[in-house]
mmCIF file of C-alpha atoms in Angstrom:
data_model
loop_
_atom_site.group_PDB
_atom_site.id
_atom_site.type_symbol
_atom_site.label_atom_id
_atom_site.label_comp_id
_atom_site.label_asym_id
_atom_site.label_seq_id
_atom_site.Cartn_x
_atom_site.Cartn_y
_atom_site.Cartn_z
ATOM 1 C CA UNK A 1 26.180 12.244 13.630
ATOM 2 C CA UNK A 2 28.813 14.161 12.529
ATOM 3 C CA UNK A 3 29.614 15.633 16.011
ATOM 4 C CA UNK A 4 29.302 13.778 19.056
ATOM 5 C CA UNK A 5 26.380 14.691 21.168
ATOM 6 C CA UNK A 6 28.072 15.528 24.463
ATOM 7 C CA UNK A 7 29.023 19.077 22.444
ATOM 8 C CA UNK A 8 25.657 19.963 22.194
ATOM 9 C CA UNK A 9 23.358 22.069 24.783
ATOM 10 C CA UNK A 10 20.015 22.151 22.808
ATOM 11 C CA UNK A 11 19.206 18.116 21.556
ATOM 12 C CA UNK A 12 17.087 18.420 18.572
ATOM 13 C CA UNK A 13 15.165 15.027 19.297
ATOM 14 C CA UNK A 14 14.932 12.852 16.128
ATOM 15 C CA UNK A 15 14.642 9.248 15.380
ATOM 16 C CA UNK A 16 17.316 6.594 13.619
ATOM 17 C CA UNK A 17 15.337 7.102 10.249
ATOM 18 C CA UNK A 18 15.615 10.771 10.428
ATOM 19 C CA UNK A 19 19.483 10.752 11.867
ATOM 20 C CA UNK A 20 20.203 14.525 10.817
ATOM 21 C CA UNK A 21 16.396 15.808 11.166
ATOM 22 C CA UNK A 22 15.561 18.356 8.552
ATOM 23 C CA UNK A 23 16.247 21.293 6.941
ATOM 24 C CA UNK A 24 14.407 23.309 9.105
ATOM 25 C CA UNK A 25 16.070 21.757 11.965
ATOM 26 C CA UNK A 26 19.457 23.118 10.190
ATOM 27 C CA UNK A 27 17.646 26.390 10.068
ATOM 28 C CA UNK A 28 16.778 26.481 13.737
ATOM 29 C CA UNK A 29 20.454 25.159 14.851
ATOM 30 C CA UNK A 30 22.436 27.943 13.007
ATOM 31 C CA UNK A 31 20.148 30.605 15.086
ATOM 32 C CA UNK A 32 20.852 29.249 18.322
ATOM 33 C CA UNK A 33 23.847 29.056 17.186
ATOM 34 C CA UNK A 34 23.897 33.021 17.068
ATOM 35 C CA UNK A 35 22.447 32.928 20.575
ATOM 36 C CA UNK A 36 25.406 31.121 21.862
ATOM 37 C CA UNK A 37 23.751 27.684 22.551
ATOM 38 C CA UNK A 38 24.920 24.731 20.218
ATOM 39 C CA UNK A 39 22.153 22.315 19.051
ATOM 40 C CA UNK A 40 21.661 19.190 17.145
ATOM 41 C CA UNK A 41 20.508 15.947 16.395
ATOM 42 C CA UNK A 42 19.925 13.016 19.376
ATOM 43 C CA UNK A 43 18.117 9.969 18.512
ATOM 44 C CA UNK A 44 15.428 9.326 21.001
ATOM 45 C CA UNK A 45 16.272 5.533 21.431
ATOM 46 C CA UNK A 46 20.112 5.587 21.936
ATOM 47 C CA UNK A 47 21.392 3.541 24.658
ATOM 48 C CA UNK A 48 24.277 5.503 24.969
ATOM 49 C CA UNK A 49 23.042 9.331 25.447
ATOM 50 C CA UNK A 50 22.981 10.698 28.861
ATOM 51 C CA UNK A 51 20.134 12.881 28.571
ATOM 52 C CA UNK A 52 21.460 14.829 31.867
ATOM 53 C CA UNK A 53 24.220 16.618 29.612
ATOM 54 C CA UNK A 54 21.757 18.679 27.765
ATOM 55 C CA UNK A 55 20.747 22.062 28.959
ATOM 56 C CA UNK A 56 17.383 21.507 26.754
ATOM 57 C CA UNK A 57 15.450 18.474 24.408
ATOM 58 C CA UNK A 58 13.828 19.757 22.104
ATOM 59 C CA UNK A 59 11.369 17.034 20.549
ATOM 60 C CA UNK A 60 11.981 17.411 16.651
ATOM 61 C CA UNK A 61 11.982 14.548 14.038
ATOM 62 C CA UNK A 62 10.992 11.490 16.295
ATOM 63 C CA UNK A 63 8.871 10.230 13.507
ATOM 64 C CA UNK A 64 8.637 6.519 14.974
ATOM 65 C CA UNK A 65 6.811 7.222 17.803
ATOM 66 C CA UNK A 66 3.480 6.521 16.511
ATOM 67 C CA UNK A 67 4.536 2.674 16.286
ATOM 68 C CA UNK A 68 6.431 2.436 19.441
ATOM 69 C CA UNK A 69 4.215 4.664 21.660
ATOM 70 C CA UNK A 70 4.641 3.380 24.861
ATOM 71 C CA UNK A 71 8.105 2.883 24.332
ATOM 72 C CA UNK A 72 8.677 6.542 23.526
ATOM 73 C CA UNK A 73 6.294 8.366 25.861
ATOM 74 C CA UNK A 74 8.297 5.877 28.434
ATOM 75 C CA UNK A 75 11.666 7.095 27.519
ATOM 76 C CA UNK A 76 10.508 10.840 27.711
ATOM 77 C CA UNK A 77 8.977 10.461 30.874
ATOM 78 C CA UNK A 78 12.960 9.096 31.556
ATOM 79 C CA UNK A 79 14.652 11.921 29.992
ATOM 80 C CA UNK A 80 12.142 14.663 31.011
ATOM 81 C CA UNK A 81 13.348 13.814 34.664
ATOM 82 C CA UNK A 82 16.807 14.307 33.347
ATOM 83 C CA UNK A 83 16.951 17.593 31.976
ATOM 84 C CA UNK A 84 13.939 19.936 30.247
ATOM 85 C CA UNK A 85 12.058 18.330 27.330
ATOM 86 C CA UNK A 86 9.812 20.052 25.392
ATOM 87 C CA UNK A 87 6.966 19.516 25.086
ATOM 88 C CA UNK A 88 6.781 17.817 28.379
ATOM 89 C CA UNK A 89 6.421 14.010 29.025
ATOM 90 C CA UNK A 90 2.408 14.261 29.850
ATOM 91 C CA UNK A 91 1.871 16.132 27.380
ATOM 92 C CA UNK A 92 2.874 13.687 24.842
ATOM 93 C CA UNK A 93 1.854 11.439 26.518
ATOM 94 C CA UNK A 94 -2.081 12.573 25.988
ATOM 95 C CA UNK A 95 -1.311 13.537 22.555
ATOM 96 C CA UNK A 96 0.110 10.292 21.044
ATOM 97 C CA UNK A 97 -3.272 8.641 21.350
ATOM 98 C CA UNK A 98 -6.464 10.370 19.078
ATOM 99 C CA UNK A 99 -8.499 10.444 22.342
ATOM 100 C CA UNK A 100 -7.688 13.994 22.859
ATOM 101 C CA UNK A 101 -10.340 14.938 20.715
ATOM 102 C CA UNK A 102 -12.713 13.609 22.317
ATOM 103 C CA UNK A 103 -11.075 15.019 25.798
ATOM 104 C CA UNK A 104 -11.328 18.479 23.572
ATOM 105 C CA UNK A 105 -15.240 18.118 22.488
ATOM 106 C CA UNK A 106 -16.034 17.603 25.757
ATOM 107 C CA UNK A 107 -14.329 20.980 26.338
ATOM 108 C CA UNK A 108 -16.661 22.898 23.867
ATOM 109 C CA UNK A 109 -14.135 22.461 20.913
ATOM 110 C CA UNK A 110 -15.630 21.611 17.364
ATOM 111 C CA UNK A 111 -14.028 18.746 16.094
ATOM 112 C CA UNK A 112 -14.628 16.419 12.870
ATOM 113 C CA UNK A 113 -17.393 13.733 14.022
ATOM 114 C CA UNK A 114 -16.135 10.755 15.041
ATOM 115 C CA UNK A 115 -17.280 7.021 15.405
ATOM 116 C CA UNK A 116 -14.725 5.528 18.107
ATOM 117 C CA UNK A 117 -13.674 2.162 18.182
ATOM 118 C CA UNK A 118 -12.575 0.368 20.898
ATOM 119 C CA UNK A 119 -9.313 -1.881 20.880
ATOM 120 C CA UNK A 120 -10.832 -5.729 20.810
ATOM 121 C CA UNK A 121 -14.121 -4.939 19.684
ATOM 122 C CA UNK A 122 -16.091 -6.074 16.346
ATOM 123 C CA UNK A 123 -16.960 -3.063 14.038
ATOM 124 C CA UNK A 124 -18.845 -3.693 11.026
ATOM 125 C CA UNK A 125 -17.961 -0.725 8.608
ATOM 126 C CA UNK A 126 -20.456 -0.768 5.712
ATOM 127 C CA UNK A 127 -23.532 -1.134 8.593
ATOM 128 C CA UNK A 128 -21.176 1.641 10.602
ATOM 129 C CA UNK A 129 -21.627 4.411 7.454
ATOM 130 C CA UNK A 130 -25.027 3.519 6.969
ATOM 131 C CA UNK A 131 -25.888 4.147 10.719
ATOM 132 C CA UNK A 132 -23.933 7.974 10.407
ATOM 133 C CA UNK A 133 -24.726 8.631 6.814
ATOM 134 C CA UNK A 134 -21.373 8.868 5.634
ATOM 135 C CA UNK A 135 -20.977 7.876 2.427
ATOM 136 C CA UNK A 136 -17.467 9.119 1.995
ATOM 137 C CA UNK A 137 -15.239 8.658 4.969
ATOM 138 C CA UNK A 138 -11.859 8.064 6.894
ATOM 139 C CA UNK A 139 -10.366 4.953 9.071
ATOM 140 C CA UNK A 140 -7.937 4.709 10.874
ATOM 141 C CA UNK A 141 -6.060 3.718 14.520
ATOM 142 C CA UNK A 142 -6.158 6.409 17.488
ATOM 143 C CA UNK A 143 -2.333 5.986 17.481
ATOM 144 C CA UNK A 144 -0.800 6.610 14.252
ATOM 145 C CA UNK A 145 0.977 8.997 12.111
ATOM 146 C CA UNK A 146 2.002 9.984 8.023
ATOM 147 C CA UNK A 147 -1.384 8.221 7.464
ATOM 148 C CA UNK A 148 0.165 4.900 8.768
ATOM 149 C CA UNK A 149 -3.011 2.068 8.530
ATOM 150 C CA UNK A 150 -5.207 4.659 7.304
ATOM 151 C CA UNK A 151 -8.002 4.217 4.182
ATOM 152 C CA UNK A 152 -10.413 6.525 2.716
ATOM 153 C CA UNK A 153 -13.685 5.049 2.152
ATOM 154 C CA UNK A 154 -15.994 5.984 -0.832
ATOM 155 C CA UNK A 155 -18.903 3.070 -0.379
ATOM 156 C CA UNK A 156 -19.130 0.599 -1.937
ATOM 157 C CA UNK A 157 -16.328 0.577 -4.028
ATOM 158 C CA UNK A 158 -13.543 -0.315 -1.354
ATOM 159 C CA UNK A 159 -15.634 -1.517 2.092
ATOM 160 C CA UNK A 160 -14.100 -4.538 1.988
ATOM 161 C CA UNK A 161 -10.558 -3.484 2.141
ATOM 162 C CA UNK A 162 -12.047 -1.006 5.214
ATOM 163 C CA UNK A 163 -13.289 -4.430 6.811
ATOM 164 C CA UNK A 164 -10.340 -5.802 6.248
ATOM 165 C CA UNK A 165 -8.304 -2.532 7.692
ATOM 166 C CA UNK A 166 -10.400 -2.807 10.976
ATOM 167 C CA UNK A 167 -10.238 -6.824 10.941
ATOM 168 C CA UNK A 168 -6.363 -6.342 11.064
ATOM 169 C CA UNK A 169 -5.655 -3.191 12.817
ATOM 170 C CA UNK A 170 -8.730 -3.510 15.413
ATOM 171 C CA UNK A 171 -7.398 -6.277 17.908
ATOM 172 C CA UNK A 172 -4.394 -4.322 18.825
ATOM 173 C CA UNK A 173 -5.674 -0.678 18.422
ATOM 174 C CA UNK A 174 -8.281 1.908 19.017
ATOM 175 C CA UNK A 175 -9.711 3.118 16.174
ATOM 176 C CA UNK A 176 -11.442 5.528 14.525
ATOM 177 C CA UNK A 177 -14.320 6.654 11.736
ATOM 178 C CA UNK A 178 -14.524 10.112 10.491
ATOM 179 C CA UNK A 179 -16.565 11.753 7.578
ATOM 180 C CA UNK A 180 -13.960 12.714 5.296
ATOM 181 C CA UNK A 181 -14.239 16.390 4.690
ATOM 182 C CA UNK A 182 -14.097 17.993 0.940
ATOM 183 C CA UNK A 183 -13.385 21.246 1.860
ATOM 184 C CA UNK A 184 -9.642 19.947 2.162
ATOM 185 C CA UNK A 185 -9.516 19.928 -1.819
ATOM 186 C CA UNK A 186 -10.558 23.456 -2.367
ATOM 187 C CA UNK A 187 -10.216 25.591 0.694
ATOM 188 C CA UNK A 188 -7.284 23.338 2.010
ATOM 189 C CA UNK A 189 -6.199 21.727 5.116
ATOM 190 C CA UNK A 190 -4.808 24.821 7.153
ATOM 191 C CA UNK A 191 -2.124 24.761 9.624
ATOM 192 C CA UNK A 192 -2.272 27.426 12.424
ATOM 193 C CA UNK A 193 1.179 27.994 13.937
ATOM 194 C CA UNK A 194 2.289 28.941 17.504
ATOM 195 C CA UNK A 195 6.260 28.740 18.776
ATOM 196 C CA UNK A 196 7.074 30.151 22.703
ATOM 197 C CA UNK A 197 3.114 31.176 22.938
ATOM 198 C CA UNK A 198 2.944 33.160 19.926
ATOM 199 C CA UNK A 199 1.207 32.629 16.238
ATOM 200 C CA UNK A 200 3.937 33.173 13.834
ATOM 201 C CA UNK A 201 2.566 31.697 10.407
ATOM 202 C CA UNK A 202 0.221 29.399 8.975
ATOM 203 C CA UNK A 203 0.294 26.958 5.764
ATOM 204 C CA UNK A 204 -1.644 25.587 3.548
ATOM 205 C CA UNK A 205 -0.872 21.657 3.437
ATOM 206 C CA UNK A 206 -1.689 19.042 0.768
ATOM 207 C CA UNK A 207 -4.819 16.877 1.428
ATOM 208 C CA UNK A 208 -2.885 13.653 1.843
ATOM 209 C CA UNK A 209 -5.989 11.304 0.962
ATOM 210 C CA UNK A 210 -6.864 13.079 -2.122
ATOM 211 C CA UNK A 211 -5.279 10.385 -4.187
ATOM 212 C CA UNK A 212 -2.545 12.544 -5.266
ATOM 213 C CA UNK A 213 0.114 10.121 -6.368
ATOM 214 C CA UNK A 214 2.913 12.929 -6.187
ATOM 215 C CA UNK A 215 1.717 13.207 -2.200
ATOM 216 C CA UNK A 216 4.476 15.260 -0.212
ATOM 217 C CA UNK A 217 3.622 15.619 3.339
ATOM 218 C CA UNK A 218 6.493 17.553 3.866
ATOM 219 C CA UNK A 219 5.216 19.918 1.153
ATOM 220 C CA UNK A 220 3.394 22.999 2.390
ATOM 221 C CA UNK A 221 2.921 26.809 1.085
ATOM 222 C CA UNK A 222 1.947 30.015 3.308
ATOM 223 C CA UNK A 223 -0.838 30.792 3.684
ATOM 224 C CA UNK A 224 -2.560 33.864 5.451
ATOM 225 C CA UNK A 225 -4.468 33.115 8.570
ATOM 226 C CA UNK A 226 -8.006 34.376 9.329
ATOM 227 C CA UNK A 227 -8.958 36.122 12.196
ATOM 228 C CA UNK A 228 -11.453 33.066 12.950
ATOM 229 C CA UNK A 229 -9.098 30.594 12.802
ATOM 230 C CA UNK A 230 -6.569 32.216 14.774
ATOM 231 C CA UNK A 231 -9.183 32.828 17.691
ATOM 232 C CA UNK A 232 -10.266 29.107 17.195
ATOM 233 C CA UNK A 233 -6.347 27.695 17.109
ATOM 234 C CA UNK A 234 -6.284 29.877 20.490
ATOM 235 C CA UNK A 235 -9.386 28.105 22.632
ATOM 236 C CA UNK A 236 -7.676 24.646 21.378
ATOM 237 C CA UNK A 237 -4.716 25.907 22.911
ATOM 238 C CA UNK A 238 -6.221 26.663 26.009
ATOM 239 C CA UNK A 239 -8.252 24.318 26.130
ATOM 240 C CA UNK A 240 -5.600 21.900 26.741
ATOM 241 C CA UNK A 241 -4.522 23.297 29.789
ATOM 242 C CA UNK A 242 -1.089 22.929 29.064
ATOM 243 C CA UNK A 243 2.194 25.117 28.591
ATOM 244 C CA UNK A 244 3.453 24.181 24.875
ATOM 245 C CA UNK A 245 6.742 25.482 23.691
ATOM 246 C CA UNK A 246 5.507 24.885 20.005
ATOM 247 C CA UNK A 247 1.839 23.744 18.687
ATOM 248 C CA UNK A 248 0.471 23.238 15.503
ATOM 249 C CA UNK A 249 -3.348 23.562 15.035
ATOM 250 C CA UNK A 250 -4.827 21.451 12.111
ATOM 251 C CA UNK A 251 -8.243 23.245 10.592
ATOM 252 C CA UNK A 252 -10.578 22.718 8.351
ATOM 253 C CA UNK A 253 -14.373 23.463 7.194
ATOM 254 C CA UNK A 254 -17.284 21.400 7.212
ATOM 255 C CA UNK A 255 -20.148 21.760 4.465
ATOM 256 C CA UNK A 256 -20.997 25.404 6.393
ATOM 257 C CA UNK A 257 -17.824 27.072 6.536
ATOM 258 C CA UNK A 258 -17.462 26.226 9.895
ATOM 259 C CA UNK A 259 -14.483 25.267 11.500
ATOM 260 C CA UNK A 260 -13.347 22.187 12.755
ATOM 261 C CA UNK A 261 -10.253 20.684 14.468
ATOM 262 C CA UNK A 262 -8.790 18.031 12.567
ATOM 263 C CA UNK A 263 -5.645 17.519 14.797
ATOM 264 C CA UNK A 264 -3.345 19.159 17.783
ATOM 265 C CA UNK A 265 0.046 18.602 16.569
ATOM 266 C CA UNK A 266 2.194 19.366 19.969
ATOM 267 C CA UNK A 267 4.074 16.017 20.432
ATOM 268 C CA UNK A 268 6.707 16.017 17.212
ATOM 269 C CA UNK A 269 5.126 18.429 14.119
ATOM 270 C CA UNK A 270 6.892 19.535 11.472
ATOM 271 C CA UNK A 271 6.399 23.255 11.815
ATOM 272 C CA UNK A 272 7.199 23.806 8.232
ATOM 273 C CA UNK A 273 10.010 26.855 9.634
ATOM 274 C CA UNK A 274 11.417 27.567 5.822
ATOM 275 C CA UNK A 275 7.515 28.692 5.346
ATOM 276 C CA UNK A 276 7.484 30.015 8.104
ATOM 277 C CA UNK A 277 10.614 32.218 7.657
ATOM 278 C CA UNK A 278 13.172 34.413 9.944
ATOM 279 C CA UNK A 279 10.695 35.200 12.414
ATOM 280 C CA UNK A 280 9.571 31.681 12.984
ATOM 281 C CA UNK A 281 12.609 30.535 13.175
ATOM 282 C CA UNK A 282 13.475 33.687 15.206
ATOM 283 C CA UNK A 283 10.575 33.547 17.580
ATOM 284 C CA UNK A 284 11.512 29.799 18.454
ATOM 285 C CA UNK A 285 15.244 30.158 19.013
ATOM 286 C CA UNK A 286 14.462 32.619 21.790
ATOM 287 C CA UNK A 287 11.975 30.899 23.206
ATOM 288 C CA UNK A 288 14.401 27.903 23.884
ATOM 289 C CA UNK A 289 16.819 30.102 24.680
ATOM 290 C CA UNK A 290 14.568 31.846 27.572
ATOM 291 C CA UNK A 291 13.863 28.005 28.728
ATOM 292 C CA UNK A 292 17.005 26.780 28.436
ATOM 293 C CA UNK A 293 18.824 29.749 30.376
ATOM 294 C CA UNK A 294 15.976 29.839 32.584
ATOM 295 C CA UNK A 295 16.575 25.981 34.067
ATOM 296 C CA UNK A 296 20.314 26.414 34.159
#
């Protein structure tokens, strides 16, 4: 880092891979900045940070956490006693792990169908598809992230590498089976946006098992929101029961038009800000600065 740490109030949490987060981390610094707080990037994992100094974390870029999971959501549980971190420590803590869907189905949300696998079991795939009808579908681990260990399966052609997926991934991981969903081609995957409690923009996001080689999952483009989708990304939300400083609602439609909820992006989303523009950017810097005057 090209200041030291100690200088900042507002840590923009990232990981070693990511040491100067992104652009629209840059974005979000410089208005803080103009709200008299100085922010920027902390790796999650360093030894040498005393958490305490910070007026505010804000969880930004800690794009490792998917393969060190219990390792992270210990160390926020450490640094959430230390000084505010946002989201909170049980909150990522249930959202690092796939299971919240199911916790959110249970709660009268409509989510994409899922066959769950347990860590340590035996799955057969191709008898699996058969059983739900899916001839096109998606595996992969209940932990994971940037489609880490995750395969698209178009019977018969690849079954054996999903066998070989679950064979490998299976003993040390839940996982999970999912139709895949082709309205993600046409109508897109849509992103439903909400900083400090408030939708500020949406996007429309690449499908990232299309089999687009040029695959950019940092690459997004606004997109308007519909009034159903909005109301739906708002029962998620409360669904959850939670407080979320920022939250981004995955969507898409099954073969009816109907929506479904593919993910709840509240532990460490890009929120795709530059899309977004000034008043997402806007909207968030002043809801961190309401939190982070509000605990001093």
């Amino acid at each position: 880092m090209s200041v030291n740490e100690n200088a900042y109030d507002v840590a923009l949490v990232t990981a070693s891979t990511f040491p100067e987060c992104l652009p629209d981390e840059h974005l979000l610094a410089q208005a803080l900045a103009a709200r008299g707080l100085k922010a920027g990037p902390v790796i999650w994992d360093d030894p040498a940070v005393d958490w305490s100094r910070f007026r505010l974390a804000l969880i930004r870029t800690a794009w490792d956490s998917d393969v060190r999971r219990e390792e992270f959501v210990a160390w926020a549980e450490r640094a959430g006693a230390r000084c505010p971190l946002w989201n909170p420590p049980e909150v990522l803590r249930w959202n690092t792990h796939k299971g919240y869907l199911r916790e959110l189905a249970a709660r009268g949300i409509a989510t994409v169908p899922t066959a769950w696998l347990e860590r340590g079991s035996r799955a057969d795939v191709k008898a699996l598809l058969a059983e739900r009808g899916w001839a096109d579908a998606v595996v992969k681990p209940a932990v994971s992230a940037g489609a880490r260990d995750t395969l698209r399966v178009r019977r018969p052609e690849n079954l054996p590498a999903a066998q070989a997926l679950v064979e490998r991934v299976l003993p040390h991981k839940d996982m999970m089976v999912q139709p895949y969903l082709p309205s993600v081609e046409g109508h897109g995957e849509r992103s439903i946006l909400f900083l400090g409690g408030e939708h500020t923009h949406a996007i429309k996001r690449q499908p990232a098992l299309s089999g687009n080689p040029g695959y950019d999952a940092t690459a997004a483009e606004p997109a308007p929101s519909s009034e159903d989708e909005r109301a739906f990304a708002r029962q998620v939300l409360a669904a959850t029961g939670f407080e979320l400083l920022y939250a981004r609602v995955d969507v898409a439609r099954d073969e009816h038009g109907g929506l479904l909820l593919m993910e709840l992006e509240i532990t460490e989303p890009n929120l795709f800000l530059r899309q977004g523009g000034p008043r997402a950017v806007d909207t968030l810097a002043d809801a961190i600065v309401h939190k982070a005057r509000g605990m001093a």
